Short mmCIF file of C-alpha atoms in Angstrom, two decimals:
data_model
loop_
_atom_site.label_atom_id
_atom_site.label_comp_id
_atom_site.label_asym_id
_atom_site.label_seq_id
_atom_site.Cartn_x
_atom_site.Cartn_y
_atom_site.Cartn_z
CA UNK A 1 0.00 0.00 0.00
CA UNK A 2 1.14 3.53 -0.81
CA UNK A 3 -0.02 6.89 0.52
CA UNK A 4 -2.04 9.21 -1.70
CA UNK A 5 -3.26 12.75 -0.97
CA UNK A 6 -5.92 14.36 -3.16
CA UNK A 7 -7.26 17.75 -2.16
CA UNK A 8 -8.14 21.36 -2.80
CA UNK A 9 -7.44 24.36 -0.61
CA UNK A 10 -7.64 28.14 -0.52
CA UNK A 11 -4.39 28.09 -2.52
CA UNK A 12 -5.88 26.27 -5.51
CA UNK A 13 -9.64 26.75 -5.40
CA UNK A 14 -12.14 29.58 -4.88
CA UNK A 15 -14.72 29.33 -2.12
CA UNK A 16 -17.36 28.19 -4.61
CA UNK A 17 -15.30 25.08 -5.46
CA UNK A 18 -14.49 24.37 -1.80
CA UNK A 19 -18.23 24.59 -1.09
CA UNK A 20 -18.89 21.93 -3.72
CA UNK A 21 -16.27 19.59 -2.30
CA UNK A 22 -16.97 20.23 1.41
CA UNK A 23 -18.28 17.28 3.39
CA UNK A 24 -20.71 18.08 6.20
CA UNK A 25 -20.28 16.19 9.50
CA UNK A 26 -23.50 14.29 8.84
CA UNK A 27 -22.00 12.95 5.59
CA UNK A 28 -18.50 12.13 6.82
CA UNK A 29 -19.03 8.50 7.74
CA UNK A 30 -20.93 7.76 4.53
CA UNK A 31 -18.20 9.39 2.43
CA UNK A 32 -15.44 7.51 4.25
CA UNK A 33 -17.31 4.25 3.71
CA UNK A 34 -17.67 5.07 0.02
CA UNK A 35 -13.92 5.71 -0.23
CA UNK A 36 -12.82 2.40 1.27
CA UNK A 37 -15.44 0.55 -0.78
CA UNK A 38 -13.50 1.48 -3.93
CA UNK A 39 -11.30 -1.27 -5.42
CA UNK A 40 -7.96 0.53 -5.02
CA UNK A 41 -8.56 2.28 -1.66
CA UNK A 42 -7.85 0.35 1.54
CA UNK A 43 -7.83 3.17 4.12
CA UNK A 44 -9.08 6.76 4.19
CA UNK A 45 -9.06 9.90 6.33
CA UNK A 46 -11.04 12.95 5.19
CA UNK A 47 -10.20 16.52 6.25
CA UNK A 48 -12.90 19.10 5.50
CA UNK A 49 -12.37 22.62 6.92
CA UNK A 50 -13.10 26.17 5.81
CA UNK A 51 -9.74 26.28 4.01
CA UNK A 52 -9.25 22.78 2.62
CA UNK A 53 -10.85 19.50 1.62
CA UNK A 54 -8.32 16.64 1.52
CA UNK A 55 -8.45 12.86 1.32
CA UNK A 56 -5.55 10.89 2.79
CA UNK A 57 -5.69 7.35 1.44
CA UNK A 58 -3.74 4.10 1.44
CA UNK A 59 -4.02 2.79 -2.11
CA UNK A 60 -2.82 -0.27 -4.01
CA UNK A 61 -2.02 1.71 -7.17
CA UNK A 62 -1.59 5.36 -8.06
CA UNK A 63 -3.80 5.77 -11.11
CA UNK A 64 -6.52 3.47 -9.81
CA UNK A 65 -6.47 5.12 -6.38
CA UNK A 66 -6.59 8.60 -7.89
CA UNK A 67 -9.55 7.65 -10.05
CA UNK A 68 -11.38 6.10 -7.10
CA UNK A 69 -10.87 9.13 -4.83
CA UNK A 70 -11.88 11.59 -7.55
CA UNK A 71 -15.00 9.56 -8.30
CA UNK A 72 -16.12 9.79 -4.66
CA UNK A 73 -15.31 13.52 -4.51
CA UNK A 74 -17.30 14.03 -7.71
CA UNK A 75 -20.23 12.13 -6.24
CA UNK A 76 -20.06 14.28 -3.12
CA UNK A 77 -19.83 17.49 -5.16
CA UNK A 78 -22.61 16.49 -7.52
CA UNK A 79 -20.41 17.37 -10.50
CA UNK A 80 -18.13 15.50 -12.92
CA UNK A 81 -14.44 15.32 -11.96
CA UNK A 82 -13.55 17.59 -14.88
CA UNK A 83 -15.47 20.41 -13.19
CA UNK A 84 -12.92 20.71 -10.38
CA UNK A 85 -9.89 18.74 -11.60
CA UNK A 86 -7.85 21.89 -12.29
CA UNK A 87 -8.26 22.92 -8.63
CA UNK A 88 -6.98 19.65 -7.17
CA UNK A 89 -3.45 18.84 -6.05
CA UNK A 90 -2.11 15.31 -5.86
CA UNK A 91 0.75 13.97 -3.72
CA UNK A 92 1.93 10.36 -3.75
CA UNK A 93 4.18 8.22 -1.57
CA UNK A 94 6.94 10.32 0.06
CA UNK A 95 5.44 13.58 -1.25
CA UNK A 96 2.16 12.65 0.45
CA UNK A 97 3.92 12.25 3.80
CA UNK A 98 5.68 15.60 3.31
CA UNK A 99 2.38 17.35 2.55
CA UNK A 100 0.53 15.93 5.57
CA UNK A 101 3.39 16.87 7.91
CA UNK A 102 3.54 20.40 6.45
CA UNK A 103 -0.19 20.78 6.98
CA UNK A 104 0.13 19.62 10.60
CA UNK A 105 3.00 22.04 11.20
CA UNK A 106 0.92 24.96 9.93
CA UNK A 107 3.15 25.65 6.93
CA UNK A 108 0.28 25.18 4.47
CA UNK A 109 -2.26 27.24 6.40
CA UNK A 110 -3.67 30.57 5.25
CA UNK A 111 -2.22 32.06 8.43
CA UNK A 112 1.15 30.29 8.50
CA UNK A 113 1.83 28.74 11.87
CA UNK A 114 -1.74 28.76 13.18
CA UNK A 115 -2.41 25.85 15.52
CA UNK A 116 -6.11 25.30 14.85
CA UNK A 117 -5.28 22.85 12.05
CA UNK A 118 -3.91 20.43 14.66
CA UNK A 119 -7.33 20.13 16.25
CA UNK A 120 -8.93 19.75 12.83
CA UNK A 121 -6.54 16.96 11.85
CA UNK A 122 -7.13 15.21 15.15
CA UNK A 123 -10.90 15.41 14.62
CA UNK A 124 -10.55 13.97 11.11
CA UNK A 125 -8.39 11.13 12.43
CA UNK A 126 -10.77 10.45 15.29
CA UNK A 127 -13.70 10.30 12.87
CA UNK A 128 -11.91 7.88 10.54
CA UNK A 129 -10.93 5.71 13.50
CA UNK A 130 -14.55 5.59 14.63
CA UNK A 131 -15.66 4.69 11.10
CA UNK A 132 -12.96 1.99 10.94
CA UNK A 133 -11.47 3.45 7.74
CA UNK A 134 -8.02 4.21 9.18
CA UNK A 135 -5.81 1.14 9.17
CA UNK A 136 -2.22 0.53 10.18
CA UNK A 137 -0.68 2.92 7.63
CA UNK A 138 -2.95 5.91 8.27
CA UNK A 139 -2.92 5.35 12.03
CA UNK A 140 0.85 5.73 12.01
CA UNK A 141 0.78 8.65 9.55
CA UNK A 142 -1.79 10.65 11.50
CA UNK A 143 -0.21 10.02 14.90
CA UNK A 144 3.17 11.10 13.60
CA UNK A 145 1.67 14.15 11.85
CA UNK A 146 0.07 15.32 15.09
CA UNK A 147 3.38 14.83 16.89
CA UNK A 148 5.25 16.78 14.21
CA UNK A 149 2.73 19.63 14.47
CA UNK A 150 3.15 19.86 18.23
CA UNK A 151 6.92 19.68 17.89
CA UNK A 152 6.92 22.55 15.36
CA UNK A 153 5.03 24.81 17.77
CA UNK A 154 7.08 23.74 20.80
CA UNK A 155 10.54 24.10 19.26
CA UNK A 156 10.15 27.17 17.03
CA UNK A 157 8.55 30.59 17.12
CA UNK A 158 6.30 29.99 14.12
CA UNK A 159 3.22 30.81 16.18
CA UNK A 160 4.84 33.60 18.22
CA UNK A 161 2.09 36.02 17.15
CA UNK A 162 -0.59 33.64 18.40
CA UNK A 163 -2.53 34.12 15.19
CA UNK A 164 -5.38 32.05 13.87
CA UNK A 165 -7.70 32.56 10.94
CA UNK A 166 -10.02 34.42 13.33
CA UNK A 167 -7.36 36.85 14.56
CA UNK A 168 -6.20 37.48 11.01
CA UNK A 169 -9.78 38.16 9.91
CA UNK A 170 -10.31 40.54 12.82
CA UNK A 171 -7.08 42.37 11.94
CA UNK A 172 -8.55 42.99 8.50
CA UNK A 173 -11.79 44.09 10.14
CA UNK A 174 -9.95 46.61 12.33
CA UNK A 175 -8.48 48.20 9.21
CA UNK A 176 -12.02 48.83 7.98
CA UNK A 177 -13.14 50.25 11.34
CA UNK A 178 -10.54 52.94 12.03
CA UNK A 179 -7.96 50.46 13.31
CA UNK A 180 -9.61 49.52 16.62
CA UNK A 181 -12.21 46.95 17.67
CA UNK A 182 -12.51 48.15 21.27
CA UNK A 183 -16.06 49.08 22.13
CA UNK A 184 -17.40 47.81 18.81
CA UNK A 185 -20.55 45.69 19.27
CA UNK A 186 -20.18 42.27 17.67
CA UNK A 187 -22.36 39.26 16.87
CA UNK A 188 -21.14 35.67 16.50
CA UNK A 189 -23.39 33.41 14.44
CA UNK A 190 -22.64 29.80 15.35
CA UNK A 191 -21.66 28.22 18.66
CA UNK A 192 -19.24 25.53 17.47
CA UNK A 193 -15.45 25.48 17.82
CA UNK A 194 -14.91 28.35 15.37
CA UNK A 195 -17.67 30.38 17.01
CA UNK A 196 -16.14 29.84 20.44
CA UNK A 197 -12.71 30.88 19.16
CA UNK A 198 -14.24 33.96 17.55
CA UNK A 199 -15.99 34.99 20.76
CA UNK A 200 -12.82 34.48 22.81
CA UNK A 201 -10.78 36.55 20.35
CA UNK A 202 -13.35 39.37 20.24
CA UNK A 203 -13.36 39.43 24.02
CA UNK A 204 -9.56 39.72 24.15
CA UNK A 205 -9.74 42.59 21.66
CA UNK A 206 -12.20 44.43 23.99
CA UNK A 207 -14.99 44.39 21.43
CA UNK A 208 -18.45 44.64 22.91
CA UNK A 209 -21.10 44.25 23.84
CA UNK A 210 -20.93 40.69 22.47
CA UNK A 211 -23.88 38.61 21.28
CA UNK A 212 -24.15 34.95 20.23
CA UNK A 213 -26.86 33.28 18.20
CA UNK A 214 -27.18 29.66 17.13
CA UNK A 215 -29.84 27.28 15.84
CA UNK A 216 -29.43 25.34 19.08
CA UNK A 217 -30.33 27.93 21.71
CA UNK A 218 -28.91 26.01 24.69
CA UNK A 219 -25.46 25.86 23.15
CA UNK A 220 -25.54 29.60 22.45
CA UNK A 221 -26.49 30.31 26.07
CA UNK A 222 -23.64 28.15 27.43
CA UNK A 223 -21.11 29.82 25.17
CA UNK A 224 -22.38 33.32 25.96
CA UNK A 225 -22.17 32.70 29.70
CA UNK A 226 -18.49 31.77 29.37
CA UNK A 227 -17.62 35.24 28.03
CA UNK A 228 -20.20 37.50 29.59
CA UNK A 229 -22.04 37.80 26.28
CA UNK A 230 -25.74 37.87 25.43
CA UNK A 231 -27.48 34.96 23.71
CA UNK A 232 -30.35 35.58 21.30
CA UNK A 233 -32.48 33.04 19.43
CA UNK A 234 -31.83 32.62 15.73
CA UNK A 235 -35.30 34.05 15.11
CA UNK A 236 -33.94 37.36 16.43
CA UNK A 237 -31.11 37.47 13.90
CA UNK A 238 -32.35 40.60 12.04
CA UNK A 239 -32.67 42.89 15.09
CA UNK A 240 -29.36 41.55 16.43
CA UNK A 241 -27.63 42.41 13.14
CA UNK A 242 -29.02 45.93 13.20
CA UNK A 243 -27.26 46.78 16.48
CA UNK A 244 -23.69 45.59 15.75
CA UNK A 245 -20.69 46.63 13.65
CA UNK A 246 -19.01 43.22 13.37
CA UNK A 247 -20.53 39.85 12.53
CA UNK A 248 -18.55 36.59 12.56
CA UNK A 249 -20.45 33.82 10.78
CA UNK A 250 -19.14 30.30 11.41
CA UNK A 251 -21.96 27.76 11.27
CA UNK A 252 -22.15 24.29 9.77
CA UNK A 253 -25.23 25.20 7.72
CA UNK A 254 -25.37 23.94 4.15
CA UNK A 255 -27.15 27.10 2.90
CA UNK A 256 -26.35 30.79 3.57
CA UNK A 257 -27.64 32.07 6.90
CA UNK A 258 -27.07 35.74 6.10
CA UNK A 259 -29.11 36.14 2.94
CA UNK A 260 -29.74 39.35 1.01
CA UNK A 261 -33.21 39.59 2.56
CA UNK A 262 -31.93 39.13 6.13
CA UNK A 263 -29.08 41.65 5.77
CA UNK A 264 -31.26 44.19 3.89
CA UNK A 265 -33.87 44.15 6.64
CA UNK A 266 -31.13 44.61 9.24
CA UNK A 267 -29.65 47.55 7.31
CA UNK A 268 -33.09 49.21 7.14
CA UNK A 269 -33.14 49.22 10.95
CA UNK A 270 -29.47 50.18 11.37
CA UNK A 271 -28.17 53.72 11.80
CA UNK A 272 -26.13 54.44 8.63
CA UNK A 273 -23.88 56.81 10.57
CA UNK A 274 -22.43 53.80 12.44
CA UNK A 275 -20.17 53.04 9.48
CA UNK A 276 -19.98 49.79 7.54
CA UNK A 277 -21.40 46.51 8.76
CA UNK A 278 -18.46 44.11 8.50
CA UNK A 279 -19.40 40.48 7.89
CA UNK A 280 -16.67 37.87 8.44
CA UNK A 281 -17.63 34.66 6.68
CA UNK A 282 -15.40 31.87 8.04
CA UNK A 283 -17.63 29.01 6.96
CA UNK A 284 -17.47 26.58 4.06
CA UNK A 285 -20.09 26.30 2.65
CA UNK A 286 -20.57 30.05 2.93
CA UNK A 287 -22.80 31.55 5.61
CA UNK A 288 -23.05 34.88 3.75
CA UNK A 289 -24.81 34.83 0.39
CA UNK A 290 -22.45 36.09 -2.37
CA UNK A 291 -24.94 38.80 -3.37
CA UNK A 292 -24.67 40.43 0.08
CA UNK A 293 -21.26 41.84 -0.86
CA UNK A 294 -22.99 44.16 -3.33
CA UNK A 295 -25.21 45.82 -0.72
CA UNK A 296 -24.29 49.42 0.20
CA UNK A 297 -22.89 49.84 3.70
CA UNK A 298 -21.65 46.22 3.90
CA UNK A 299 -18.10 44.85 3.83
CA UNK A 300 -17.74 41.08 3.43
CA UNK A 301 -14.49 39.35 4.37
CA UNK A 302 -14.56 35.73 3.23
CA UNK A 303 -11.95 33.06 2.57
CA UNK A 304 -11.26 34.33 -0.94
CA UNK A 305 -10.63 37.87 0.28
CA UNK A 306 -8.43 36.71 3.13
CA UNK A 307 -6.32 34.58 0.81
CA UNK A 308 -5.72 37.63 -1.39
CA UNK A 309 -4.86 39.97 1.48
CA UNK A 310 -2.80 37.72 3.75
CA UNK A 311 0.61 37.69 2.13
CA UNK A 312 2.90 38.01 5.16
CA UNK A 313 3.74 34.95 7.22
CA UNK A 314 6.03 34.44 10.23
CA UNK A 315 9.69 35.28 10.24
CA UNK A 316 11.55 33.45 7.51
CA UNK A 317 13.91 31.89 10.06
CA UNK A 318 11.01 30.31 11.97
CA UNK A 319 9.41 28.94 8.82
CA UNK A 320 12.77 27.59 7.65
CA UNK A 321 13.34 25.88 11.00
CA UNK A 322 9.92 24.23 10.84
CA UNK A 323 10.75 23.15 7.28
CA UNK A 324 13.90 21.45 8.56
CA UNK A 325 11.91 19.68 11.26
CA UNK A 326 9.40 18.47 8.69
CA UNK A 327 12.15 17.23 6.35
CA UNK A 328 13.82 15.24 9.12
CA UNK A 329 10.52 13.81 10.34
CA UNK A 330 9.49 12.79 6.81
CA UNK A 331 12.72 10.87 6.32
CA UNK A 332 12.33 9.20 9.74
CA UNK A 333 8.77 8.18 8.88
CA UNK A 334 9.77 6.82 5.47
CA UNK A 335 12.62 4.86 7.07
CA UNK A 336 10.19 3.39 9.60
CA UNK A 337 7.73 2.61 6.81
CA UNK A 338 10.32 0.74 4.79
CA UNK A 339 11.41 -1.23 7.85
CA UNK A 340 7.81 -1.95 8.81
CA UNK A 341 7.13 -3.26 5.32
CA UNK A 342 9.94 -5.82 5.52
CA UNK A 343 9.26 -7.00 9.10
CA UNK A 344 6.22 -9.19 8.22
CA UNK A 345 8.21 -10.67 5.33
CA UNK A 346 11.12 -11.58 7.61
CA UNK A 347 8.68 -13.09 10.09
CA UNK A 348 7.05 -15.09 7.30
CA UNK A 349 10.47 -16.35 6.15
CA UNK A 350 11.38 -17.51 9.64
CA UNK A 351 7.96 -19.10 9.96
CA UNK A 352 8.50 -20.95 6.69
CA UNK A 353 11.89 -22.19 7.96
CA UNK A 354 10.31 -23.40 11.21
CA UNK A 355 7.63 -25.26 9.25
CA UNK A 356 10.27 -27.00 7.12
CA UNK A 357 12.30 -28.00 10.19
CA UNK A 358 9.19 -29.31 11.97
CA UNK A 359 8.16 -31.37 8.95
CA UNK A 360 11.65 -32.89 8.55
CA UNK A 361 11.88 -33.76 12.24
CA UNK A 362 8.51 -35.48 11.98
CA UNK A 363 9.77 -37.57 9.04
CA UNK A 364 12.96 -38.41 10.93
CA UNK A 365 10.92 -39.63 13.91
CA UNK A 366 8.98 -41.95 11.59
CA UNK A 367 12.12 -43.30 9.91
CA UNK A 368 14.12 -43.71 13.14
CA UNK A 369 11.69 -44.74 15.88
CA UNK A 370 14.70 -46.17 17.77
CA UNK A 371 15.94 -42.67 18.67
CA UNK A 372 15.58 -41.85 22.33
CA UNK A 373 13.85 -38.68 23.50
CA UNK A 374 17.23 -37.10 24.29
CA UNK A 375 18.55 -37.94 20.85
CA UNK A 376 15.50 -36.48 19.12
CA UNK A 377 15.78 -33.32 21.23
CA UNK A 378 19.48 -32.93 20.40
CA UNK A 379 18.81 -33.35 16.67
CA UNK A 380 16.01 -30.77 16.86
CA UNK A 381 18.22 -28.25 18.65
CA UNK A 382 21.02 -28.75 16.14
CA UNK A 383 18.79 -28.36 13.10
CA UNK A 384 17.08 -25.25 14.52
CA UNK A 385 20.45 -23.74 15.38
CA UNK A 386 21.77 -24.32 11.87
CA UNK A 387 18.69 -22.76 10.28
CA UNK A 388 18.76 -19.73 12.58
CA UNK A 389 22.44 -19.13 11.83
CA UNK A 390 21.81 -19.39 8.12
CA UNK A 391 18.95 -16.88 8.33
CA UNK A 392 20.52 -14.44 10.77
CA UNK A 393 22.85 -12.49 8.50
CA UNK A 394 20.44 -12.26 5.51
CA UNK A 395 17.54 -11.07 7.67
CA UNK A 396 19.68 -8.48 9.49
CA UNK A 397 21.00 -7.24 6.17
CA UNK A 398 17.57 -7.05 4.54
CA UNK A 399 16.27 -4.96 7.46
CA UNK A 400 19.17 -2.55 6.99
CA UNK A 401 18.67 -2.35 3.24
CA UNK A 402 14.91 -1.92 3.64
CA UNK A 403 15.42 1.25 5.69
CA UNK A 404 17.15 2.91 2.75
CA UNK A 405 15.41 4.62 -0.19
CA UNK A 406 14.01 1.99 -2.55
CA UNK A 407 14.33 -0.63 0.19
CA UNK A 408 10.83 -2.01 -0.35
CA UNK A 409 12.15 -3.99 -3.33
CA UNK A 410 14.09 -6.30 -1.00
CA UNK A 411 10.97 -7.40 0.86
CA UNK A 412 9.22 -7.99 -2.45
CA UNK A 413 12.19 -10.03 -3.69
CA UNK A 414 12.15 -12.21 -0.58
CA UNK A 415 8.45 -12.87 -1.00
CA UNK A 416 8.98 -13.80 -4.62
CA UNK A 417 12.01 -16.06 -4.02
CA UNK A 418 10.44 -18.03 -1.18
CA UNK A 419 6.80 -17.79 -2.31
CA UNK A 420 5.81 -16.21 1.00
CA UNK A 421 2.28 -15.21 1.92
CA UNK A 422 2.40 -12.11 4.13
CA UNK A 423 -0.95 -11.22 5.76
CA UNK A 424 -2.17 -7.62 5.75
CA UNK A 425 -1.92 -6.11 9.24
CA UNK A 426 -3.87 -3.23 10.71
CA UNK A 427 -3.01 -2.34 14.25
CA UNK A 428 -5.43 0.16 15.78
CA UNK A 429 -4.03 2.65 18.25
CA UNK A 430 -5.68 5.25 20.42
CA UNK A 431 -6.13 8.71 18.98
CA UNK A 432 -3.53 10.92 20.74
CA UNK A 433 -4.56 14.13 22.45
CA UNK A 434 -3.54 17.49 21.03
CA UNK A 435 -2.85 20.00 23.77
CA UNK A 436 -3.34 23.14 21.67
CA UNK A 437 -6.35 22.76 19.40
CA UNK A 438 -7.08 26.50 18.90
CA UNK A 439 -6.73 27.03 15.41
CA UNK A 440 1.31 25.11 -5.19
CA UNK A 441 -1.21 24.86 -7.30
CA UNK A 442 -1.11 21.57 -9.20
CA UNK A 443 -3.31 19.18 -11.09
CA UNK A 444 -3.15 15.63 -12.36
CA UNK A 445 0.38 15.31 -13.66
CA UNK A 446 2.35 17.23 -11.01
CA UNK A 447 5.86 16.11 -10.18
CA UNK A 448 4.74 14.40 -6.98
CA UNK A 449 3.15 11.50 -8.85
CA UNK A 450 4.88 8.55 -10.52
CA UNK A 451 5.38 8.45 -14.26
CA UNK A 452 4.10 4.89 -14.60
CA UNK A 453 1.99 2.53 -12.57
CA UNK A 454 0.77 -0.91 -13.55
CA UNK A 455 -2.27 -0.53 -11.28
CA UNK A 456 -3.09 -4.21 -11.12
CA UNK A 457 -6.33 -4.72 -9.18
CA UNK A 458 -5.77 -5.87 -5.60
CA UNK A 459 -6.30 -9.51 -4.75
CA UNK A 460 -6.84 -11.58 -1.68
CA UNK A 461 -8.15 -9.76 1.37
CA UNK A 462 -7.37 -6.26 0.14
CA UNK A 463 -10.14 -3.76 -0.41
#
């Protein structure tokens, strides 16, 4: 099995395309099941956030795996693969590991170094574990990715500014409101993780009074109480909008919550001398209808606008240091992977040798029934010792060779020479905790993918 990443992000796709590809929580398990039901896909993890939609898969062949993943994404999007193919990036084998580790370290985020992605990756891994679509390969990949992300934040200053997508969006908002959010009334629409982060950040910036609304009223009340904010029912959205300067929309709704009608009615009740009503749309699919941006007196900051405006990242030295950490961790993971691939083969070889010795000792016992128990035991020890000595140096050497680039060929050669059957393993480990969970463009044919692939359909017990 090889690792394959297929995805789209704010770097390669507009919000409209990300909306098409986004997978709602209610559809995650079904989509994961559809992925592993494909002939070339054995394991799958799906990451769907406001900035990216990515599938991490263990596949038996590149071209077949790519076709399978794209077919499921197309089914989810309700559009043919050609409609979004130019917005997808593809990473295979070692390049896939590098991409996942860079994502975990925050190097691929809109706000470079933000830590919220760690929580999002952990949630995606947890979901795949619960759906039983993450096997041995993806378990190890995701656990190591989470560790790499935490190491990047612990050992470098990449997150020294403490930024997240929310803080970056509010920085842009401040520029539209005379440079200061203090004393500016604000409304948060949505009481999930992003809504909670938004409310906490607004509170730290001294914005207020603060209001929260959510389809589930109880959740809005609990969140509001944590920050001394007011909670209003979603039915009171229009009057709530009319009294604020800042709105952060971060719901999981599949249709816009802030429609032209809703915002127009709020503007009719709002004092125009207050200045612009700034709407921060941090949701995918969008919470703010695209047409709202054309209304007078409204400023909309969405993912597309943030991607265009956020050009500055952390200090180059910090980013470079994280890059070095990622490079070292990728090589360590690939070395482990090559060694892990050969271990079952070595075990199978030793098992085959034991079977041969056992069968020959049984034949000897039948041919020489006059041997005493001590004689039979001595013969058995001698034969086992000879076999173990013969196997020792080759198996040690093959483990060493397997840890080097291209080392997987040695395990394959052993299996071919000795006609070994190596069972597929899938150890399931606990999902590790993440302490801090506050949050190039390519297409089919990028350099990360192999030039050729026989793509023979999997056999035996493989999916």
